[in-house]
Coordinates of C-alpha atoms in Angstrom, one line a residue:
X1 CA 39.6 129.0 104.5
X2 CA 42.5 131.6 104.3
X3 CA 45.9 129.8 105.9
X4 CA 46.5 131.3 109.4
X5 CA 49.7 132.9 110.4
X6 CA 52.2 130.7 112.2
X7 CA 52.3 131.8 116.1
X8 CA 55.8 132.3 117.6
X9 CA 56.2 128.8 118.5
X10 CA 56.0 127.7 115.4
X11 CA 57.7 130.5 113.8
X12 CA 60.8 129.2 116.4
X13 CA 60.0 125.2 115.9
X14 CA 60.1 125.6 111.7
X15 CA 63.3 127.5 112.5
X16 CA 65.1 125.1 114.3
X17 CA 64.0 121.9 112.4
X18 CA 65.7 123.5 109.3
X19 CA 68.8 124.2 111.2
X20 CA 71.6 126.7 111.1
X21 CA 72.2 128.4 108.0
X22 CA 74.8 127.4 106.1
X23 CA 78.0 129.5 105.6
X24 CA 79.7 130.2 102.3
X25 CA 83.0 128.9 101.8
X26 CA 85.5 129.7 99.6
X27 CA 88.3 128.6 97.4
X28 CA 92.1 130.1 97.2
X29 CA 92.5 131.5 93.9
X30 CA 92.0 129.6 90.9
X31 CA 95.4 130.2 89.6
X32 CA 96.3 128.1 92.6
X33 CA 96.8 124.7 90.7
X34 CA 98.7 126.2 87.8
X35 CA 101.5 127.9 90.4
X36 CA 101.8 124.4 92.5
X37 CA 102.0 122.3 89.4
X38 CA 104.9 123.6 87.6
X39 CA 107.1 123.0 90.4
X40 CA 106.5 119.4 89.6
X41 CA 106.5 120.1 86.0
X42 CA 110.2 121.2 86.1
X43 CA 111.5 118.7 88.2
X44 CA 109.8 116.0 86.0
X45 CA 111.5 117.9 82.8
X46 CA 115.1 117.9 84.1
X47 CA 114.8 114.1 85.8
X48 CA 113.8 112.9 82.4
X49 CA 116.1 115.1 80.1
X50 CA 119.0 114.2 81.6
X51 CA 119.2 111.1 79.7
X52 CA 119.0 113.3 76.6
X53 CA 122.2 115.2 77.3
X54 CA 125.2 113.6 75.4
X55 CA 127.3 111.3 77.0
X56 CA 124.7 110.4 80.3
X57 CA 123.0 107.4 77.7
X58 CA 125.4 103.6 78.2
X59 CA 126.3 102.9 75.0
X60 CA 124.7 99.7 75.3
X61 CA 121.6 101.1 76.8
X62 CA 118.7 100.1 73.8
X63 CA 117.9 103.5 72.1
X64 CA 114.7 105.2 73.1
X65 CA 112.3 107.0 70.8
X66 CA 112.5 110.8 70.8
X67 CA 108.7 110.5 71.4
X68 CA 109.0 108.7 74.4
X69 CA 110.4 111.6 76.2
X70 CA 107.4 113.8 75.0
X71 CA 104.9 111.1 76.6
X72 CA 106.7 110.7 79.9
X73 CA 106.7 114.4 80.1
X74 CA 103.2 114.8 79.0
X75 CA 102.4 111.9 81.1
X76 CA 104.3 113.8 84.5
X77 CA 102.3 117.3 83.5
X78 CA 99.2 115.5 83.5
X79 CA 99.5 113.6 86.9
X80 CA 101.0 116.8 88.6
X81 CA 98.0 119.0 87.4
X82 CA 95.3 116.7 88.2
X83 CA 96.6 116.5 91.5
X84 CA 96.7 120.6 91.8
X85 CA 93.0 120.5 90.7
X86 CA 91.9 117.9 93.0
X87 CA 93.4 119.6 96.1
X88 CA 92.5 123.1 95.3
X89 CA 88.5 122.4 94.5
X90 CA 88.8 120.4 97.9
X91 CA 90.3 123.2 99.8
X92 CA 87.8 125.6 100.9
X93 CA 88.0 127.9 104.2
X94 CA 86.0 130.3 106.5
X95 CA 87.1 133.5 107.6
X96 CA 84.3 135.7 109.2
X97 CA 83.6 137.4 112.3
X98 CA 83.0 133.9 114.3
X99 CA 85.2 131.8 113.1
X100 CA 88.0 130.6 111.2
X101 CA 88.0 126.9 109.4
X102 CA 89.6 125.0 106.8
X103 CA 88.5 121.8 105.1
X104 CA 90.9 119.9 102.9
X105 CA 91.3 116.4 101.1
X106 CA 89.5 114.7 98.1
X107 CA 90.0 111.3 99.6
X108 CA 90.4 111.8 103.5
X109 CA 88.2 114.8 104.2
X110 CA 89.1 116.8 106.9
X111 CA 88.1 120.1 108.8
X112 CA 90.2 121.6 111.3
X113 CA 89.0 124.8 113.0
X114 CA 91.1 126.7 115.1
X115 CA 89.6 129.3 117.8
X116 CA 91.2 133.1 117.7
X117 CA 92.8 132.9 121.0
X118 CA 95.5 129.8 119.6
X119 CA 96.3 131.6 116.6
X120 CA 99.8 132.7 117.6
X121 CA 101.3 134.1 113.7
X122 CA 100.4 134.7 111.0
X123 CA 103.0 134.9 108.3
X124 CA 102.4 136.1 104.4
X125 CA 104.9 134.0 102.0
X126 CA 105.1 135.2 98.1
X127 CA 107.4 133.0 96.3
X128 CA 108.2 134.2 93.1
X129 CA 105.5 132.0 90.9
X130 CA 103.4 133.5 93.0
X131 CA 104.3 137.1 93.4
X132 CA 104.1 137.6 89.4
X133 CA 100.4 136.9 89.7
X134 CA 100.1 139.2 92.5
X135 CA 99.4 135.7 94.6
X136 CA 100.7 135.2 98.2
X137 CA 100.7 132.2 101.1
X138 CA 99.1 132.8 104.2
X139 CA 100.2 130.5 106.5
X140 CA 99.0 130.3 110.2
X141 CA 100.8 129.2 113.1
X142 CA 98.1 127.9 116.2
X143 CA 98.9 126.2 119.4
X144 CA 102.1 124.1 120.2
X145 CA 101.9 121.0 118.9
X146 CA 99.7 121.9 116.4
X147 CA 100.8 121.8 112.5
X148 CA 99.2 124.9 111.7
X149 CA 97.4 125.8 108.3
X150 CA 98.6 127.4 105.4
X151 CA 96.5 128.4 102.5
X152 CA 97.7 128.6 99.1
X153 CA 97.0 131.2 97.3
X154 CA 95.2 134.4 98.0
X155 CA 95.5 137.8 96.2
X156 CA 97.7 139.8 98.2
X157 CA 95.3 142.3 99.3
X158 CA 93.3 139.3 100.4
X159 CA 96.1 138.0 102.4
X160 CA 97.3 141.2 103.9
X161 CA 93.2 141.5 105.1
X162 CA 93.0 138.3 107.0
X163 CA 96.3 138.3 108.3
X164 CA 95.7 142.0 110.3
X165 CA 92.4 140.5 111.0
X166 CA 93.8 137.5 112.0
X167 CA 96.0 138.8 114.7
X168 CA 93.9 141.2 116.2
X169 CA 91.6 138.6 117.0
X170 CA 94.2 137.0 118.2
X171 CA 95.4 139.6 120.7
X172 CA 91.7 140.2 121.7
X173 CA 90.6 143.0 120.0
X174 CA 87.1 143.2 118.7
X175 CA 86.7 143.7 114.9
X176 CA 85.3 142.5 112.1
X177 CA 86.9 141.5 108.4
X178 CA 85.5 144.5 107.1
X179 CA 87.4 146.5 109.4
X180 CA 90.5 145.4 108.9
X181 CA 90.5 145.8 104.8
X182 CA 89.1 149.6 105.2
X183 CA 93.0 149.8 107.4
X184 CA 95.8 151.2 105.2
X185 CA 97.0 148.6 102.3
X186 CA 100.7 147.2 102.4
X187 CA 102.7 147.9 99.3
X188 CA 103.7 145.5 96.3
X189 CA 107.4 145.7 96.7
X190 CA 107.4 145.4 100.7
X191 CA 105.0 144.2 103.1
X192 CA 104.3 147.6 104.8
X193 CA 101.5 149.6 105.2
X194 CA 101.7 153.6 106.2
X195 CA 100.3 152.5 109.7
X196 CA 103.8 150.6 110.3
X197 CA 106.6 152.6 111.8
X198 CA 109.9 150.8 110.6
X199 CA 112.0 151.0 113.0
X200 CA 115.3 149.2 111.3
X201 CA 116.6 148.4 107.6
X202 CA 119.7 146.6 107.1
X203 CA 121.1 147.3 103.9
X204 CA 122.8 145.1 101.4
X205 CA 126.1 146.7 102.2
X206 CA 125.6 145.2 105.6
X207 CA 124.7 142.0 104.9
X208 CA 127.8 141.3 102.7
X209 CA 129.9 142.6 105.3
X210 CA 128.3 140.4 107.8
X211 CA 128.4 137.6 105.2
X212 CA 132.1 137.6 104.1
X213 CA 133.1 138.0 108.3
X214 CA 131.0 135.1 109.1
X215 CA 132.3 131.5 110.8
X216 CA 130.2 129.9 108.1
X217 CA 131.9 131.7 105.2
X218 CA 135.3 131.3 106.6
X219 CA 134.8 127.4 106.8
X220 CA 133.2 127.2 104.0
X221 CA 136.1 129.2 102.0
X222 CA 138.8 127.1 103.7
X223 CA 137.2 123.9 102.4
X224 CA 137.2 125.2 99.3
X225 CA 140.8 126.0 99.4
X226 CA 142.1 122.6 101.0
X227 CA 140.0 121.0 98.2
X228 CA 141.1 122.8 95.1
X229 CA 145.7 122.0 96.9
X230 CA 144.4 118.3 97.5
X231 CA 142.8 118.1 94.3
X232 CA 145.7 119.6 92.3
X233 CA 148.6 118.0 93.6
X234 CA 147.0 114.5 93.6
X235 CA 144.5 115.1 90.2
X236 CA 145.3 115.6 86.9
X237 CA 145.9 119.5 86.3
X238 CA 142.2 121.0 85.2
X239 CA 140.5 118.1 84.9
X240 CA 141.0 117.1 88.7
X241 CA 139.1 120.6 89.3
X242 CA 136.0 118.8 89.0
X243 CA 135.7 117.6 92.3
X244 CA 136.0 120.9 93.4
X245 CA 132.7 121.9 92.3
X246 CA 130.9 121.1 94.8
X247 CA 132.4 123.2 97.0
X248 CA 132.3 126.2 95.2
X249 CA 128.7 125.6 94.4
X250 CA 128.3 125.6 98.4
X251 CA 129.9 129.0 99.0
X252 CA 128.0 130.5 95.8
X253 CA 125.0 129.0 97.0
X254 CA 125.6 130.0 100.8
X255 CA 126.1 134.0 98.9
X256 CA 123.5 134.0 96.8
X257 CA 120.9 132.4 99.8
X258 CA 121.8 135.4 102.0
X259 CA 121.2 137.9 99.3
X260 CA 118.3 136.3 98.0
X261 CA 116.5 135.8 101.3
X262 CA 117.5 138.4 103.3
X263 CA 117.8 141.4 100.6
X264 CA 115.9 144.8 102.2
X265 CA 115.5 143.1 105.7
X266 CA 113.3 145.2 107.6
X267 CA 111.9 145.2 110.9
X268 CA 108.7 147.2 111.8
X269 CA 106.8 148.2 114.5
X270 CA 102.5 146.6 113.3
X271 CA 99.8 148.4 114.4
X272 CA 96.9 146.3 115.7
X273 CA 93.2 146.6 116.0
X274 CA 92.3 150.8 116.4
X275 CA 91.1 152.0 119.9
X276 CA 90.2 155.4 121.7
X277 CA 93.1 157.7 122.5
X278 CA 93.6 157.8 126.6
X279 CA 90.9 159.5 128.1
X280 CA 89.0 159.4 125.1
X281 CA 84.9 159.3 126.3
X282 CA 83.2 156.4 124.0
X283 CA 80.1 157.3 122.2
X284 CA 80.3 161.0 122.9
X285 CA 80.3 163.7 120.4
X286 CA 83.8 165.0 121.5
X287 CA 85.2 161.3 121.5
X288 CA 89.0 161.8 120.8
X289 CA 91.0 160.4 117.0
X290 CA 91.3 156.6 117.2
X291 CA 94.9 155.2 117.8
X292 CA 96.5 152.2 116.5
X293 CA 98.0 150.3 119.5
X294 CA 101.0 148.4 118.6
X295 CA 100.7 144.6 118.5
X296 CA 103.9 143.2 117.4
X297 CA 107.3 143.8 114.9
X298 CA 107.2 142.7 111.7
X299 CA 109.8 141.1 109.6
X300 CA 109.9 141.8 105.8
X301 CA 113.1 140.3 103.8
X302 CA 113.9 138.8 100.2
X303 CA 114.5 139.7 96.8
X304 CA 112.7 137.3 94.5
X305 CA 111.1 135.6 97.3
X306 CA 109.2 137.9 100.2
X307 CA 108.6 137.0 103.4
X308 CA 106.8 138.6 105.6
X309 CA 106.7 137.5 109.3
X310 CA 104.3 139.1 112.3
X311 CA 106.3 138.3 115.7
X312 CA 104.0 139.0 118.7
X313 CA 105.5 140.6 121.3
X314 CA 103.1 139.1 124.3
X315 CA 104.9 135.3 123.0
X316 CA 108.5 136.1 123.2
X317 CA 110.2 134.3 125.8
X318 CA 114.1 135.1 125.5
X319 CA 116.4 136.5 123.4
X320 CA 120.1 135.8 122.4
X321 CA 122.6 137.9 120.8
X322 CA 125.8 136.4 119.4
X323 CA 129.2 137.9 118.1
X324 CA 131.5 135.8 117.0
X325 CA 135.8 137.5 117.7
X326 CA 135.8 139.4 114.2
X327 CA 132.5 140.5 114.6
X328 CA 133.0 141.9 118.5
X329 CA 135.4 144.2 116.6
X330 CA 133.1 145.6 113.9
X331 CA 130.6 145.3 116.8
X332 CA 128.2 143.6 114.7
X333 CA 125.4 141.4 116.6
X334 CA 123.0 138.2 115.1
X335 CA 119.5 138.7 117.4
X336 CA 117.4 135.4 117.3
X337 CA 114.5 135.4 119.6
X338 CA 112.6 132.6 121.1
X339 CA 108.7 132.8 120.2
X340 CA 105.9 130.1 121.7
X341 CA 104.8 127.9 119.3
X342 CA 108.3 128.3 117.2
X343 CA 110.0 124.9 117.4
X344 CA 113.1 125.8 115.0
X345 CA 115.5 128.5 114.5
X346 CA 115.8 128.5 110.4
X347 CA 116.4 131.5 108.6
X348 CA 115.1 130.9 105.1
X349 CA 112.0 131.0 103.2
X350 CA 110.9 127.4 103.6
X351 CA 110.4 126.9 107.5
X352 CA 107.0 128.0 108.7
X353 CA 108.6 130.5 110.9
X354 CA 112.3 132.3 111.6
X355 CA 113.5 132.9 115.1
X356 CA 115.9 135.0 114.1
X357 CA 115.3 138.7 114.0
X358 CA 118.4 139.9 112.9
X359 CA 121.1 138.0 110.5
X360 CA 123.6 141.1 111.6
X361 CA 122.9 144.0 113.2
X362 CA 124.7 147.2 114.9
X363 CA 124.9 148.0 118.5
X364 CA 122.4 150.6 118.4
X365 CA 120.0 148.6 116.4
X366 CA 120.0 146.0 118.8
X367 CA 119.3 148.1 121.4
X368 CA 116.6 149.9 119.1
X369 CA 114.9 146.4 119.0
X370 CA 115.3 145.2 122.4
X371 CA 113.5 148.2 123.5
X372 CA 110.2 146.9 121.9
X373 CA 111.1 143.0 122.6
X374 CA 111.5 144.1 126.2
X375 CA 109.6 147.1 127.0
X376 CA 111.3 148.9 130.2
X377 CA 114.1 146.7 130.7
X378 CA 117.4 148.0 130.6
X379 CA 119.3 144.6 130.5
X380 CA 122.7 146.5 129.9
X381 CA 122.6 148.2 132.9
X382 CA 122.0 145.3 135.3
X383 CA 124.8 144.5 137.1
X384 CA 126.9 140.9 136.5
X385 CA 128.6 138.9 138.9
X386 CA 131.4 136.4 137.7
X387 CA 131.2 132.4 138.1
X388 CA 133.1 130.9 140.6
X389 CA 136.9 131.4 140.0
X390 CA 137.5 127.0 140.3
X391 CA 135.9 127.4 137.1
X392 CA 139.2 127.7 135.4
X393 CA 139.7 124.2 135.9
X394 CA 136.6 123.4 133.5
X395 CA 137.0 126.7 131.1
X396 CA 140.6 127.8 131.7
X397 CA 139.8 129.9 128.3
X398 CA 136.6 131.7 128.7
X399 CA 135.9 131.1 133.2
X400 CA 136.7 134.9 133.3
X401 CA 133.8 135.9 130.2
X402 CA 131.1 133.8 132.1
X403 CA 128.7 136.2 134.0
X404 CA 124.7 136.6 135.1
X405 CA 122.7 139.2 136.9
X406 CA 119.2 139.6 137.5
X407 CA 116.7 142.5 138.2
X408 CA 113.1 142.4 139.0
X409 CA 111.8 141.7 135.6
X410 CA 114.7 140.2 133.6
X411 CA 117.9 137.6 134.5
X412 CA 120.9 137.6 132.1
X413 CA 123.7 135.6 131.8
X414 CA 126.6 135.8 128.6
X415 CA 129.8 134.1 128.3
X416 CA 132.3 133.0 125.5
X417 CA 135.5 133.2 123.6
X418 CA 135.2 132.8 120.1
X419 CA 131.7 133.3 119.7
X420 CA 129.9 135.5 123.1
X421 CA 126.7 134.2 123.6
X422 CA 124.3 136.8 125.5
X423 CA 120.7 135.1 126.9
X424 CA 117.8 137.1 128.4
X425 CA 114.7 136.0 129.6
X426 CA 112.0 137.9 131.4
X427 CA 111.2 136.4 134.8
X428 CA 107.6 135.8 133.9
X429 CA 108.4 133.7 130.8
X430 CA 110.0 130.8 133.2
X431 CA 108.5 127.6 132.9
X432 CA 110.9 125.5 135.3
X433 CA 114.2 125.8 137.1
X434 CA 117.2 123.0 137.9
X435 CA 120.4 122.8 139.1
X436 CA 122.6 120.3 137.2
X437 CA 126.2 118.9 138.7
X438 CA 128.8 116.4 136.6
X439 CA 131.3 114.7 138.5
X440 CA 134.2 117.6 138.3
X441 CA 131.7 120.0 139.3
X442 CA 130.8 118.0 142.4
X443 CA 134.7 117.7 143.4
X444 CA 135.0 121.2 142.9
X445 CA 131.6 122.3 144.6
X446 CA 130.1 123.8 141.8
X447 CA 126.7 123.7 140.1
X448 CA 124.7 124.9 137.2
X449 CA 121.6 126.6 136.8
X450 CA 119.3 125.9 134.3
X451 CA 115.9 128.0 133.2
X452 CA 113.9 126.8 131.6
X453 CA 111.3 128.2 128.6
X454 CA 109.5 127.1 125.3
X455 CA 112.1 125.4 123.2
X456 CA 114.3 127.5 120.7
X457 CA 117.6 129.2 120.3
X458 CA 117.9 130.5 124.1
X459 CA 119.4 127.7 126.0
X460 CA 119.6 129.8 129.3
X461 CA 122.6 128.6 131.8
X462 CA 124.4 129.9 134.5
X463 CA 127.5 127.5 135.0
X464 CA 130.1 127.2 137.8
X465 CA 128.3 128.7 140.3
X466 CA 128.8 127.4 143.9
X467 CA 126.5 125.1 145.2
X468 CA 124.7 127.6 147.8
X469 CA 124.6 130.4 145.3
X470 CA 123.1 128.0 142.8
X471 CA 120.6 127.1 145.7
X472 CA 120.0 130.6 146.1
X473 CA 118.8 131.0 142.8
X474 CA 117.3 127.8 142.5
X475 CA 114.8 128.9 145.8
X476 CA 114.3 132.3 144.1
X477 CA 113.4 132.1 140.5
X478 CA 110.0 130.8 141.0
X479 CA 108.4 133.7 143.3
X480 CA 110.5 136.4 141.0
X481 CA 108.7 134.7 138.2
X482 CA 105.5 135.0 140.3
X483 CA 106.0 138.4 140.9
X484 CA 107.0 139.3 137.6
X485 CA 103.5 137.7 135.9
X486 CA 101.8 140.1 138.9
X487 CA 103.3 143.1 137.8
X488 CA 102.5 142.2 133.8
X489 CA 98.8 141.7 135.5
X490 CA 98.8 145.0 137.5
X491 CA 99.7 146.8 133.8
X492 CA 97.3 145.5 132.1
X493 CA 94.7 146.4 134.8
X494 CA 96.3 149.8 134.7
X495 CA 95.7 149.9 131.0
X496 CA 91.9 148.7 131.2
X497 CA 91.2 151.4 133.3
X498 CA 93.0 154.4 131.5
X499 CA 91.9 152.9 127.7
X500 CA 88.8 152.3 127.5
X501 CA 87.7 149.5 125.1
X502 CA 84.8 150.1 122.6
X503 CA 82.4 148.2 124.4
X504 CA 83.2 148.0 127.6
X505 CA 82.2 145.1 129.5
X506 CA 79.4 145.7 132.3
X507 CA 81.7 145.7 135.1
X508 CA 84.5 147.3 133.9
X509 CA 82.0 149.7 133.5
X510 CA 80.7 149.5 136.9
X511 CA 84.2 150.3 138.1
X512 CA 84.7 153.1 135.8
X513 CA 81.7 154.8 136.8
X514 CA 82.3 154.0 140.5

């Protein structure tokens, strides 16, 4: 008897017995254990040939086989790429149109996956083992308190595809991987693509300048100095010199970290996921060009190293901009920014993320980047009221630089003598607000206003105020956040209803067509 055809229920019942498909996950690049093992390699080498080097052996020290030096380097390669191996046949990862996961470890296994919405950066590292092979890092910042996930290595047009995916997802766009590698390519030498506007380079010329006018170069020259007089007058003519090595190291090292790091430091304006023009009719035949809405900046920098770091302009909470005395005079600025999820303010290759957007900068640089941090604010035109004039008996130096002022969307406050310290933070990025007083401050009737946001660079304080204006403020900030967050609501409404997503949802279209 012929088999019969299996009805629908069974059809369904087979289906779900065997379970969901299985997806395909893959490996980074299987040059990934040779880059990560040399590192070890080399620092195995030079631990165990510095006993070769004449005069580092005791005399009384038993002699050592040359061979013995070949095995315990042999013996370190070995160890270092067997443990490169292991971790990179146990790392595998999914990045599709549903979801993104990573499993690691050959003796704890573990799988972390992290949803779209948490992912808050996504940052492409090359060191340079890595960028000779064309290899980069992608490393993935979620959540705060979470560690994040960074995947070594991908090819770079790999990397470049699922970081733009990445973060359009993120920002809530709809797309798929696919999508994002037919966008145009970034290029070898700098992470930027012809759908990225830049909008500032600083060139070497500038950094040196900023470099050799710097606090940090100035103490470090002076120790330098003091060291090489001490060391002279109480050492024995050259030979005393030695112990000035280290400090000289320290300013050749502090040189040669800002130019290494920091060479062609560019900042760019990242196009996100593509939608209609305004008043663009989806799905008709006379449906307008695509546009690429703007989803962040994005910070390129190093010479042998390159960085490449995608700040989202929906998680900045503050920004600061210093100048120390010399620098007010060249009118040179250092911009560092305060992003949620960011916990640190490092500016070199090795944190996960910088907060600082600009090492040194010109006025009109700044104010070319403000105007995308803080779209519509025009911070320098809000007018500042000074502190309480009893401050002078707490800052007789710099009472008369402290000021703050406020506007609908935005409250400032600056102060300072040898270095001015300028804070901004949009009203809507408040978390919490206080009013501080120390003992003087009571006597004199003053207090000190304290908002609060994610932490970072921007330590927002208003100090010396008296006690009822503090008060003032204090009652205030909380519904000018409110109404701030209300207005960043209303735009986005605004927006929903002039751009029209791809695929509208069913009442968004109701409205539309209402």
């Amino acid at each position: 008897m012929p088999a019969q055809p299996a009805g629908p229920n069974e059809a369904v019942a087979a289906e779900v017995a065997q379970g969901p498909a299985l997806k395909a996950t893959e490996r980074p690049h299987p040059l990934t254990p040779l880059i990560r093992g040399w590192v070890l390699l080399v620092a195995g080498v030079v631990a165990v040939g510095q006993d070769l080097l004449p005069g580092r052996r005791s005399p009384d020290a038993p002699s050592v086989p040359w061979w013995w030096f070949l095995v315990a380097i042999g013996g370190v390669a070995f160890l270092a790429g067997l443990a490169s191996i292991l971790t990179w046949w146990f790392t595998r990862f999914v990045i599709d149109d549903e979801e993104f996961r990573v499993e690691s470890g050959f003796v704890n296994r573990s799988s972390k996956r992290i949803g779209f919405s948490r992912i808050q950066s996504v940052d492409v590292v090359q060191p340079l083992a890595a960028r000779i092979f064309g290899l980069c890092e992608l490393r993935i910042e979620a959540g705060a308190g979470d560690s994040g996930v960074v995947l070594r290595y991908l090819t770079r047009d790999k990397a470049y595809r699922f970081r733009d995916y990445l973060l359009s997802r993120a920002h809530g766009h709809t797309t798929t991987v696919a999508e994002s590698g037919a966008r145009p390519q970034a290029s070898v030498f700098e992470d930027l693509s012809s759908a990225d506007r830049v909008l500032v380079r600083i060139s070497p010329q500038q950094l040196l300048i900023g470099l050799l006018t710097s606090f940090e170069f100035f103490i470090s020259v002076i120790l330098l100095v003091v060291a090489g007089v001490i060391a002279w007058r109480l050492g024995a003519g050259i030979a005393a010199m030695a112990a000035v090595l280290p400090f000289a190291m320290g300013v050749v090292g502090l040189v040669s970290r800002r130019v290494l790091t920091q060479f062609n430091y560019t900042l760019a304006e990242t196009g996100g996921a593509q939608r209609p023009a305004p008043g663009a009719i989806v799905g008709s035949a006379a449906e307008s060009p695509a546009s690429v809405e703007p989803t962040g900046l994005r910070i390129t920098r190093g010479l042998t190293n390159l960085t490449s770091q995608s700040v989202p302009l929906d998680r900045i909470q503050g920004v600061r901009i210093r100048q120390s005395w010399l620098w007010r005079r060249l009118k040179l600025h250092r911009v560092d920014i305060e992003v949620l999820g960011y916990a640190s303010s490092g500016d070199d290759n090795q944190k996960q993320s910088s907060s600082m957007l600009f090492p040194v900068a010109t006025t009109e640089q700044v104010r070319i980047a403000m105007a995308y941090l803080l779209p519509g604010v025009q911070d320098e035109f809000i007018p500042l009221h000074p502190v309480d004039p009893k401050a002078k008996w707490l800052r007789p130096l710099s009472f008369r630089t402290l000021r703050w002022g406020a506007d609908e969307r935005v409250i400032v406050s600056e102060g300072g003598l040898l270095v001015f310290v300028r804070d901004t933070v949009p009203h809507a990025k408040t978390q919490s607000v206080r009013v501080s007083q120390g003992p003087l401050q009571r006597r004199l009737g003053l207090a000190t206003v304290h908002v609060d946001t994610t932490p970072g660079p921007v330590d927002f304080v208003i100090p010396h105020l008296p006690v009822a204006e503090a008060r003032n403020i204090l009652d205030n900030q909380l519904p000018a956040a409110a109404h701030a967050r209300q207005l960043a609501a209303d735009a986005r409404l605004e927006q929903q209803w002039f751009v029209r997503p791809s695929h509208p949802p069913a009442q968004t279209m109701d409205r539309l067509e209402s």
